[in-house]
Short mmCIF file of C-alpha atoms in Angstrom, two decimals:
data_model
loop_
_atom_site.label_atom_id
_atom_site.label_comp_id
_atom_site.label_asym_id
_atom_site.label_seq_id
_atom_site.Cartn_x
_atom_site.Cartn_y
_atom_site.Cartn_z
CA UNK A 221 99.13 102.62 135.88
CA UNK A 222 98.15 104.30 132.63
CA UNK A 223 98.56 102.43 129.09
CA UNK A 224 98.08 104.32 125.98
CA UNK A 225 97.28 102.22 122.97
CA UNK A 226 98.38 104.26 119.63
CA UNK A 227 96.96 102.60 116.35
CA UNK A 228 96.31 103.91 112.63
CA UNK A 229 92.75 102.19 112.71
CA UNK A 230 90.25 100.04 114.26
CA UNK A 231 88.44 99.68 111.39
CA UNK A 232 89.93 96.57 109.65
CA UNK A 233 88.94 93.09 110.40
CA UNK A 234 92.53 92.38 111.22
CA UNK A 235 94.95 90.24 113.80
CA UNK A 236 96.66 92.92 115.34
CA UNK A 237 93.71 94.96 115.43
CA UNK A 238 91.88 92.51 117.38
CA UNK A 239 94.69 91.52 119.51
CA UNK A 240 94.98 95.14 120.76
CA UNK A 241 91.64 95.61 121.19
CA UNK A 242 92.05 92.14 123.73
CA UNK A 243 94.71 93.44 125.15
CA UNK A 244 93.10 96.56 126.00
CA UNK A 245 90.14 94.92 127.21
CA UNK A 246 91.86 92.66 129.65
CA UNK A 247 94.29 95.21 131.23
CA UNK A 248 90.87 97.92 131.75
CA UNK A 249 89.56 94.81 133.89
CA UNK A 250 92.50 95.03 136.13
CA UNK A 251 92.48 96.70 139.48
CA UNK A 252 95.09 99.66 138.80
CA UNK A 253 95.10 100.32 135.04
CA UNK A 254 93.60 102.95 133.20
CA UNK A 255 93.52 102.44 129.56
CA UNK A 256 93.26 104.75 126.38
CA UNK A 257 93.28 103.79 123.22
CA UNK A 258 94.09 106.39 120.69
CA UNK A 259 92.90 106.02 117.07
CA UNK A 260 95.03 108.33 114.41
CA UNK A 261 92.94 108.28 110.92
CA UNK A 262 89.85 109.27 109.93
CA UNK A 263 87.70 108.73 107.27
CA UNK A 264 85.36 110.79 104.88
CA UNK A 265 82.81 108.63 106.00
CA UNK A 266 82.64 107.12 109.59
CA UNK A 267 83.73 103.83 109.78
CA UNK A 268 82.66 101.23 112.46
CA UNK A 269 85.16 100.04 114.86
CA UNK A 270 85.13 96.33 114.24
CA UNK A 271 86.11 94.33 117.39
CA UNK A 272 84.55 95.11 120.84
CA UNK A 273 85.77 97.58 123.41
CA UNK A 274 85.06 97.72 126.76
CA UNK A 275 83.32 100.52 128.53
CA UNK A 276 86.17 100.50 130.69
CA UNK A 277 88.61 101.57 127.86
CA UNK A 278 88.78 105.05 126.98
CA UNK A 279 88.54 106.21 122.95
CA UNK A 280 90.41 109.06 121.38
CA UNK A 281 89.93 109.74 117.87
CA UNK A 282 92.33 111.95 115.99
CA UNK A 283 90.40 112.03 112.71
CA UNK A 284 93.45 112.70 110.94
CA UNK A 285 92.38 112.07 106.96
CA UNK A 286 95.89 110.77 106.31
CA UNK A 287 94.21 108.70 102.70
CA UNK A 288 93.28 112.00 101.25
CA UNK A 289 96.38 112.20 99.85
CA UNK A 290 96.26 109.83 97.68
CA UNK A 291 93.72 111.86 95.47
CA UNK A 292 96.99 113.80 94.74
CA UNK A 293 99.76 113.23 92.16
CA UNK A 294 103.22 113.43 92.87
CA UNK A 295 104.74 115.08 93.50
CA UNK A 296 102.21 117.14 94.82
CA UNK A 297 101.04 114.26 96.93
CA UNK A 298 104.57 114.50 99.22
CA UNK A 299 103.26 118.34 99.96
CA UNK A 300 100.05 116.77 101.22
CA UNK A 301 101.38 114.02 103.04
CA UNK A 302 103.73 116.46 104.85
CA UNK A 303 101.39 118.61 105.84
CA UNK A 304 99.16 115.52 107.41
CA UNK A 305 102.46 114.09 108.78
CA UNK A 306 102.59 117.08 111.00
CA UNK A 307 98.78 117.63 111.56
CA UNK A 308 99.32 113.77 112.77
CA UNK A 309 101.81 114.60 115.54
CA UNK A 310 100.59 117.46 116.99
CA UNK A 311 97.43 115.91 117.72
CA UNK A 312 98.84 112.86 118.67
CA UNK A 313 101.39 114.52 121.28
CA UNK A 314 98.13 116.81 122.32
CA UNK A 315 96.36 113.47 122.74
CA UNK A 316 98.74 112.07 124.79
CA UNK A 317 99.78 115.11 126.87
CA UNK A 318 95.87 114.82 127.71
CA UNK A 319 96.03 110.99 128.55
CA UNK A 320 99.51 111.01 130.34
CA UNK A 321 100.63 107.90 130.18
CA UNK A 322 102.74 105.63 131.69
CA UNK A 323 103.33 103.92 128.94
CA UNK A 324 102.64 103.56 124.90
CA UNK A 325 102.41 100.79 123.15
CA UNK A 326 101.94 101.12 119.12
CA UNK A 327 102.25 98.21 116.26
CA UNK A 328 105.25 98.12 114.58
CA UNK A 329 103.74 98.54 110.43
CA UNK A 330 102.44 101.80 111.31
CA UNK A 331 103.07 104.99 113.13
CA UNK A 332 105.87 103.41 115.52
CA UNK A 333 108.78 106.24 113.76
CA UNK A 334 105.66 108.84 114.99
CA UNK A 335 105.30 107.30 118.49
CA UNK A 336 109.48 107.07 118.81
CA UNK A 337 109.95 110.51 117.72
CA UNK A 338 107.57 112.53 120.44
CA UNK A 339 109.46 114.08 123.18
CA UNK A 340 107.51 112.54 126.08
CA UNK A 341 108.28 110.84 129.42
CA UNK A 342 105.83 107.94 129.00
CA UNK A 343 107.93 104.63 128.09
CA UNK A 344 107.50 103.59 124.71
CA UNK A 345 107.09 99.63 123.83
CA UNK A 346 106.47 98.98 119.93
CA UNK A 347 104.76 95.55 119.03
CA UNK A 348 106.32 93.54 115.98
CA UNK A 349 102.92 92.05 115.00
CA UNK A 350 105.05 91.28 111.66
CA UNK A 351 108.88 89.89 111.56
CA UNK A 352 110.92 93.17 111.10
CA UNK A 353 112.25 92.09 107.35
CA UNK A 354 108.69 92.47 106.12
CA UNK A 355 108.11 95.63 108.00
CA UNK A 356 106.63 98.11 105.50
CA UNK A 357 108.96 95.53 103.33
CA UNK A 358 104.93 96.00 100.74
CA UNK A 359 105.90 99.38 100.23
CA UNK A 360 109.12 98.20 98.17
CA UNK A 361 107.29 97.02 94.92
CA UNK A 362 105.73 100.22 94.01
CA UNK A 363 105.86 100.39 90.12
CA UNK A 364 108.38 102.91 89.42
CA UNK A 365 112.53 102.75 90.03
CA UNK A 366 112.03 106.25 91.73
CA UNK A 367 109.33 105.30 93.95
CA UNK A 368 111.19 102.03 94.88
CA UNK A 369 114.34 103.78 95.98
CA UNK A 370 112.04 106.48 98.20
CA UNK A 371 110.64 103.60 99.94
CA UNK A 372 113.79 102.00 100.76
CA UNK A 373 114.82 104.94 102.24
CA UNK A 374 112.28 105.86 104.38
CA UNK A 375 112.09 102.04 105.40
CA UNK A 376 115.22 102.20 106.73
CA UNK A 377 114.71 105.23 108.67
CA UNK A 378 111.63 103.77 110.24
CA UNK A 379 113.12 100.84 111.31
CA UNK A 380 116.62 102.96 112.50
CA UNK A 381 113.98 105.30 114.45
CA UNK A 382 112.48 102.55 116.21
CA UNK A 383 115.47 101.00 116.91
CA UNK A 384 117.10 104.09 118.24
CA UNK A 385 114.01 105.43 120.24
CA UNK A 386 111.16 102.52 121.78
CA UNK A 387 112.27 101.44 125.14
CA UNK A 388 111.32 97.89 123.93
CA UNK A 389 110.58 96.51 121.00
CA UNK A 390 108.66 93.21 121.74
CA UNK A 391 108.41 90.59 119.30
CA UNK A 392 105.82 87.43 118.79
CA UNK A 393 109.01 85.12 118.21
CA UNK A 394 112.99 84.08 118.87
CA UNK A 395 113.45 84.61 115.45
CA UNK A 396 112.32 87.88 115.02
CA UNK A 397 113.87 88.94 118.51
CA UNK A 398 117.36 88.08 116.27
CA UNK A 399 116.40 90.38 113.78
CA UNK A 400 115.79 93.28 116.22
CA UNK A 401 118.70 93.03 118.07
CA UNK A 402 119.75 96.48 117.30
CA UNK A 403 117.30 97.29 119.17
CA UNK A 404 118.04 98.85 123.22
CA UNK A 405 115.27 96.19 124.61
CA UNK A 406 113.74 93.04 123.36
CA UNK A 407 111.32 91.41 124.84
CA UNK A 408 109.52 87.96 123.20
CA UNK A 409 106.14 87.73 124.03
CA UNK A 410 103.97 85.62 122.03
CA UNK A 411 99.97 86.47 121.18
CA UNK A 412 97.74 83.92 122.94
CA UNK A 413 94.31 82.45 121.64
CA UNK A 414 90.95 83.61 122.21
CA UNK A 415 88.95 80.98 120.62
CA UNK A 416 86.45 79.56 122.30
CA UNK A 417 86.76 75.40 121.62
CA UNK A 418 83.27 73.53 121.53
CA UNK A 419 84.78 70.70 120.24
CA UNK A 420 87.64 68.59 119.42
CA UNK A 421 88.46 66.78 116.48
CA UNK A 422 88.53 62.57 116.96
CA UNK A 423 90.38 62.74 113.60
CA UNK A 424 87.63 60.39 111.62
CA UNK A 425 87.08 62.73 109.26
CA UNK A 426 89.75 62.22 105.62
CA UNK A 427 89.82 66.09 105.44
CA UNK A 428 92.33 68.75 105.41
CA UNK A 429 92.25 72.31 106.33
CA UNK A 430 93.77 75.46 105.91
CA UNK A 431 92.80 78.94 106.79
CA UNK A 432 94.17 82.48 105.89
CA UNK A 433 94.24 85.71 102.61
CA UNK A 434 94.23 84.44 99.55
CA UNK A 435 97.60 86.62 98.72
CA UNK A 436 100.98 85.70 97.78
CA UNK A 437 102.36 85.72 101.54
CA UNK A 438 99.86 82.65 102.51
CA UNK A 439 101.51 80.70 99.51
CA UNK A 440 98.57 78.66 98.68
CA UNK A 441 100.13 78.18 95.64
CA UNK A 442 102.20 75.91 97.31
CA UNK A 443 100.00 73.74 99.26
CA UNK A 444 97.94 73.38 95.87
CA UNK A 445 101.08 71.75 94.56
CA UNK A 446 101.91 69.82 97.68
CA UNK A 447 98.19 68.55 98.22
CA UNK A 448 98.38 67.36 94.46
CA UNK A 449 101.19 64.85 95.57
CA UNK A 450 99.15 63.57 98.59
CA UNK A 451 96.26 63.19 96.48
CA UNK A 452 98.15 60.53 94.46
CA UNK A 453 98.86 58.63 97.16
CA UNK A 454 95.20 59.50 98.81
CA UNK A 455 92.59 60.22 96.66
CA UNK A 456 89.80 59.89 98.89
CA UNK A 457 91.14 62.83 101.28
CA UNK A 458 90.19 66.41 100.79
CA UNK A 459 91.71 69.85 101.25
CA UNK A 460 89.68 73.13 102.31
CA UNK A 461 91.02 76.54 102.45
CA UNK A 462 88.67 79.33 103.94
CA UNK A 463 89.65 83.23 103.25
CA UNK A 464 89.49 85.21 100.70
CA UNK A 465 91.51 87.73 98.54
CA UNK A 466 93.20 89.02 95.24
CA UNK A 467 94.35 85.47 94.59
CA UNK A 468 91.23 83.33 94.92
CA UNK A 469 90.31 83.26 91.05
CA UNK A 470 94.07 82.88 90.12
CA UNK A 471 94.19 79.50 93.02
CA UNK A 472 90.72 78.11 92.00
CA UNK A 473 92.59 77.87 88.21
CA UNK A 474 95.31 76.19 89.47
CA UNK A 475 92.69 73.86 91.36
CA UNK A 476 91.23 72.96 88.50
CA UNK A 477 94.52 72.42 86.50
CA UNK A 478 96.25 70.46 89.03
CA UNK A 479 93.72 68.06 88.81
CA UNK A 480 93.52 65.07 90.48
CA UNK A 481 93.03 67.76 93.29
CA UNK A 482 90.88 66.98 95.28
CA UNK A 483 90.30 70.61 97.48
CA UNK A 484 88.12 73.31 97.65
CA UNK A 485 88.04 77.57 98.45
CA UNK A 486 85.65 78.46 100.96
CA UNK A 487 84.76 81.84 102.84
CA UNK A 488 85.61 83.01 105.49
CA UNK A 489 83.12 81.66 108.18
CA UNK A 490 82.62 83.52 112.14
CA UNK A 491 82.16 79.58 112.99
CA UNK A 492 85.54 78.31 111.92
CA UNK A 493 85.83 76.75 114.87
CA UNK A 494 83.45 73.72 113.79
CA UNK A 495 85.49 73.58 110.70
CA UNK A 496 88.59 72.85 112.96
CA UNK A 497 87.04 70.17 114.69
CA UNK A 498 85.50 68.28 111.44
CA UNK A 499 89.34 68.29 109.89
CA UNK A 500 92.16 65.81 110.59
CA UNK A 501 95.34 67.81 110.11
CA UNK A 502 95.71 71.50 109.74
CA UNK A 503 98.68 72.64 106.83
CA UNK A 504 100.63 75.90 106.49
CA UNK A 505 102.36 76.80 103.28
CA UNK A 506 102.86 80.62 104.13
CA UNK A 507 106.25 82.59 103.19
CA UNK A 508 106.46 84.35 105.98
CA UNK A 509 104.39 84.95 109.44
CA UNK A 510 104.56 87.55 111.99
CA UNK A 511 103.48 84.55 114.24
CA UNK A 512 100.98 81.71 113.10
CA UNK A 513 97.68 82.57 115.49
CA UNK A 514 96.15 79.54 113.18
CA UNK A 515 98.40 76.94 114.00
CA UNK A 516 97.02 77.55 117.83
CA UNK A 517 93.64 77.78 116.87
CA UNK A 518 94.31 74.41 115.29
CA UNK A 519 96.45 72.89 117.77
CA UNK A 520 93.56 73.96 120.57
CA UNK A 521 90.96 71.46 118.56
CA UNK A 522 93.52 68.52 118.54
CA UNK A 523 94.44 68.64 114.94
CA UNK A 524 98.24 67.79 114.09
CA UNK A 525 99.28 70.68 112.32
CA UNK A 526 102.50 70.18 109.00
CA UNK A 527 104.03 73.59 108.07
CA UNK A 528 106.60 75.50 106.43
CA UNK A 529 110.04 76.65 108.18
CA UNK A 530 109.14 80.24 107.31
CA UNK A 531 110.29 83.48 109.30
CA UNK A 532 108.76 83.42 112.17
CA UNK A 533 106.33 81.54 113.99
CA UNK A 534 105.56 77.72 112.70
CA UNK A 535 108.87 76.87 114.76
CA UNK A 536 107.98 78.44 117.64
CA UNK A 537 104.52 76.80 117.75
CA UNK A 538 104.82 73.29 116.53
CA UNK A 539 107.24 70.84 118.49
CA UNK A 540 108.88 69.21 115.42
CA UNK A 541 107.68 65.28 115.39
CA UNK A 542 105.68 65.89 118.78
CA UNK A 543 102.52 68.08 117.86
CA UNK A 544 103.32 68.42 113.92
CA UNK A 545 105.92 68.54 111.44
CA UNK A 546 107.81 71.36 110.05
CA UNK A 547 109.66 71.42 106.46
CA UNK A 548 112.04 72.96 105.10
CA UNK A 549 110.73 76.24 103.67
CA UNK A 550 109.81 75.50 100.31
CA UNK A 551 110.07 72.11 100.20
CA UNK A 552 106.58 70.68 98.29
CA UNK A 553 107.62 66.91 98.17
CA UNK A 554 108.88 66.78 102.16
CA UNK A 555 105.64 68.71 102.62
CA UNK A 556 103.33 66.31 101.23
CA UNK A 557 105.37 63.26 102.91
CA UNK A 558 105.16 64.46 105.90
CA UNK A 559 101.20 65.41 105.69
CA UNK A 560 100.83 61.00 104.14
CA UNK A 561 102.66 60.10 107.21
CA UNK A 562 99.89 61.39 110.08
CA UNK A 563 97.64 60.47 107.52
CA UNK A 564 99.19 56.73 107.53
CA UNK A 565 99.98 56.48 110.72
CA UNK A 566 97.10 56.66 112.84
CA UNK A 567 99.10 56.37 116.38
CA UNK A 568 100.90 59.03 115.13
CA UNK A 569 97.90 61.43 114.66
CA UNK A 570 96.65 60.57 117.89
CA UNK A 571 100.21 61.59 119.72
CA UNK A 572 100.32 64.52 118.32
CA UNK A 573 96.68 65.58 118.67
CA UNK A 574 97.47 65.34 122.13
CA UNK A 575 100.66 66.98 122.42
CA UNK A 576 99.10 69.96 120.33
CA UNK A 577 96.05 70.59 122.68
CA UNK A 578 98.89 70.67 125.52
CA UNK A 579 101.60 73.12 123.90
CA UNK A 580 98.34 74.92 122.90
CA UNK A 581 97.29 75.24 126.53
CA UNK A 582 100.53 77.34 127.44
CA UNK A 583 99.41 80.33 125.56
CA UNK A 584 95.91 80.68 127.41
CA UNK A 585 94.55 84.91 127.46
CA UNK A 586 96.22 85.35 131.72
CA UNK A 587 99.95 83.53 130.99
CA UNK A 588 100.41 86.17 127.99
CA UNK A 589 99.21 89.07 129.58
CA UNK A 590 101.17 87.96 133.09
CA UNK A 591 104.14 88.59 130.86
CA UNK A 592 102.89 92.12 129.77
CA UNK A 593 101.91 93.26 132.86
CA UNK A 594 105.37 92.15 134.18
CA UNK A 595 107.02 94.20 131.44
CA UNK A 596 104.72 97.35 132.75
CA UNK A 597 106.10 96.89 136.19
CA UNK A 598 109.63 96.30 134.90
CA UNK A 599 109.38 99.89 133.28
CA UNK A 600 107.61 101.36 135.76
CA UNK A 601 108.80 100.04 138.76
#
């Protein structure tokens, strides 16, 4: 069976990015599959591909320069970006006349309205890597009324293409299946984790974690104010949050003005996984998810985990009471009693250590993709 991978860039130290990359990895190992992975943009200056790809996957680069037109003004810049639009999918249907496919599979934030529209026999099967309401939902606070209104527009014919044209859409959640059910095929299948464990926590350590961007989405401004409360009650516990972004300086203020806080920003470090296992309790404050990959890192080292009700993912991840808690989106005071309660209640910690290395178990690299190569042979039977 041939599987075309279509994606903007591999470039970007990003989840979907890597997953993909996985993914592709996995299914080249297989007896049967032959697997291309088509990369669409190009850069003035060549850019490393970031994540590791077997020499068993096939590489196509378009080396379309699709940023160049942002050197443009409007609205000379929608002259450009038509021009690179089309450039874009005659090389991508060249590309994939060339590869043949069975089947494409493209992430649904870019290029899945591209993918949809080429007249081609190969099944198409876009990945929802974020919750469709927050689909290109970035690209609606651009600074001008004008702009605004262009972007809602072409939103909503990206996400009517999709809907209209991919033989499935499949989606990391329930929730998010919901929201696609406009859609002619939906198909839930969640991402699995690929970190490697060394150890477990034994949960002696006082010391919370979080991990994630320091951006607006994460809401670290919220577990700032919710680790302020559990401060009060435990002063001798701390908080550390590892990433980085265009919020750190504005969070490390608040930090220091929320004080008695006792926490801490690091940056992102390639051995997180010891970080895990020297924490008690892992907390999620985000907004919204496309799924919550952290929560199973966490929940694979044994730490309880106390999150948000956000669209999608914490839900789908933590068993409510059994492996974690979740809150009611938004909800700082709830939040910080439930994080004092594990912290309390030291049978309860251990329960739900244990229950979270179990439900973590479940989505193990060969049950995931046992579910994607089922898909394949449901569409090409």
């Amino acid at each position: 069976m041939r599987i075309a991978y279509i994606i903007d860039s591999l470039s970007y130290r990003g989840g979907a990015e890597r997953i993909i990359t996985e993914k592709a990895n996995y299914l080249a190992g297989l007896d049967g599959y032959d697997v291309t992975i088509i990369v669409c943009y190009g850069f003035s200056e060549p850019a490393p591909v970031v994540y590791h790809i077997s020499d068993k996957v096939r590489q196509i680069s378009l080396n379309v320069r699709y940023h160049s037109q942002y050197r443009y003004r409007y609205p000379r810049r929608l002259l450009v970006k038509w021009q690179l639009n089309r450039q874009l999918k005659r090389s991508m249907k060249e590309a994939v006349e060339t590869v043949n496919p069975d089947i494409i599979i493209v992430p649904g934030y870019n290029l899945a309205d591209t993918v949809c529209r080429l007249h081609i026999k190969a099944a198409k099967i876009v990945e929802s890597h974020e919750a469709r309401p927050f689909t290109k939902s970035g690209q609606l606070y651009s600074h001008t009324a004008l702009s605004r209104l262009f972007m809602r527009i072409y939103r909503a014919f990206y996400l009517h293409t999709v809907e209209c044209n991919a033989d499935v859409v499949v989606t990391l959640t329930q929730g998010d299946a919901w929201e696609w059910r406009k859609a002619r095929r939906v198909e839930v299948i969640p991402n699995y984790s690929f970190m490697n464990v060394t150890a477990l926590t034994d949960g002696s350590s006082k010391r919370a974690i979080a991990v994630g961007r320091l951006d607006w989405q994460k809401g670290f401004d919220r577990l700032i104010e919710a680790w302020k409360l559990v401060n009060r009650r435990h002063p001798d516990w701390h908080l550390d949050i590892y990433g980085s972004g265009v919020l750190e300086s504005e969070l490390r203020k608040a930090i220091a003005d929320a004080q008695p806080c006792n926490a801490d920003i690091h940056p992102f470090t390639p051995d997180i996984s010891a970080c895990y296992a020297e924490s008690s309790v892992y907390l999620m404050t985000s907004r919204f998810e496309g799924f919550g990959l952290v929560l199973l890192e966490a929940m694979k080292h044994g730490l309880p985990c106390v999150a948000f009700d956000c669209r999608y993912g914490p839900a789908d991840i933590i068993a409510d009471g059994r492996s974690g808690y979740i809150v009611a989106d938004g909800d700082i005071k709830s939040f910080a009693d439930r994080v004092c309660t594990i912290i309390e209640n030291p049978q309860t910690w251990k329960s739900m250590s244990a229950e979270g290395i179990k439900r973590a178990e479940a989505y193990n690299l060969e049950a995931i993709m046992n579910q994607w190569t089922a898909l394949f042979s449901k569409l090409c039977p």
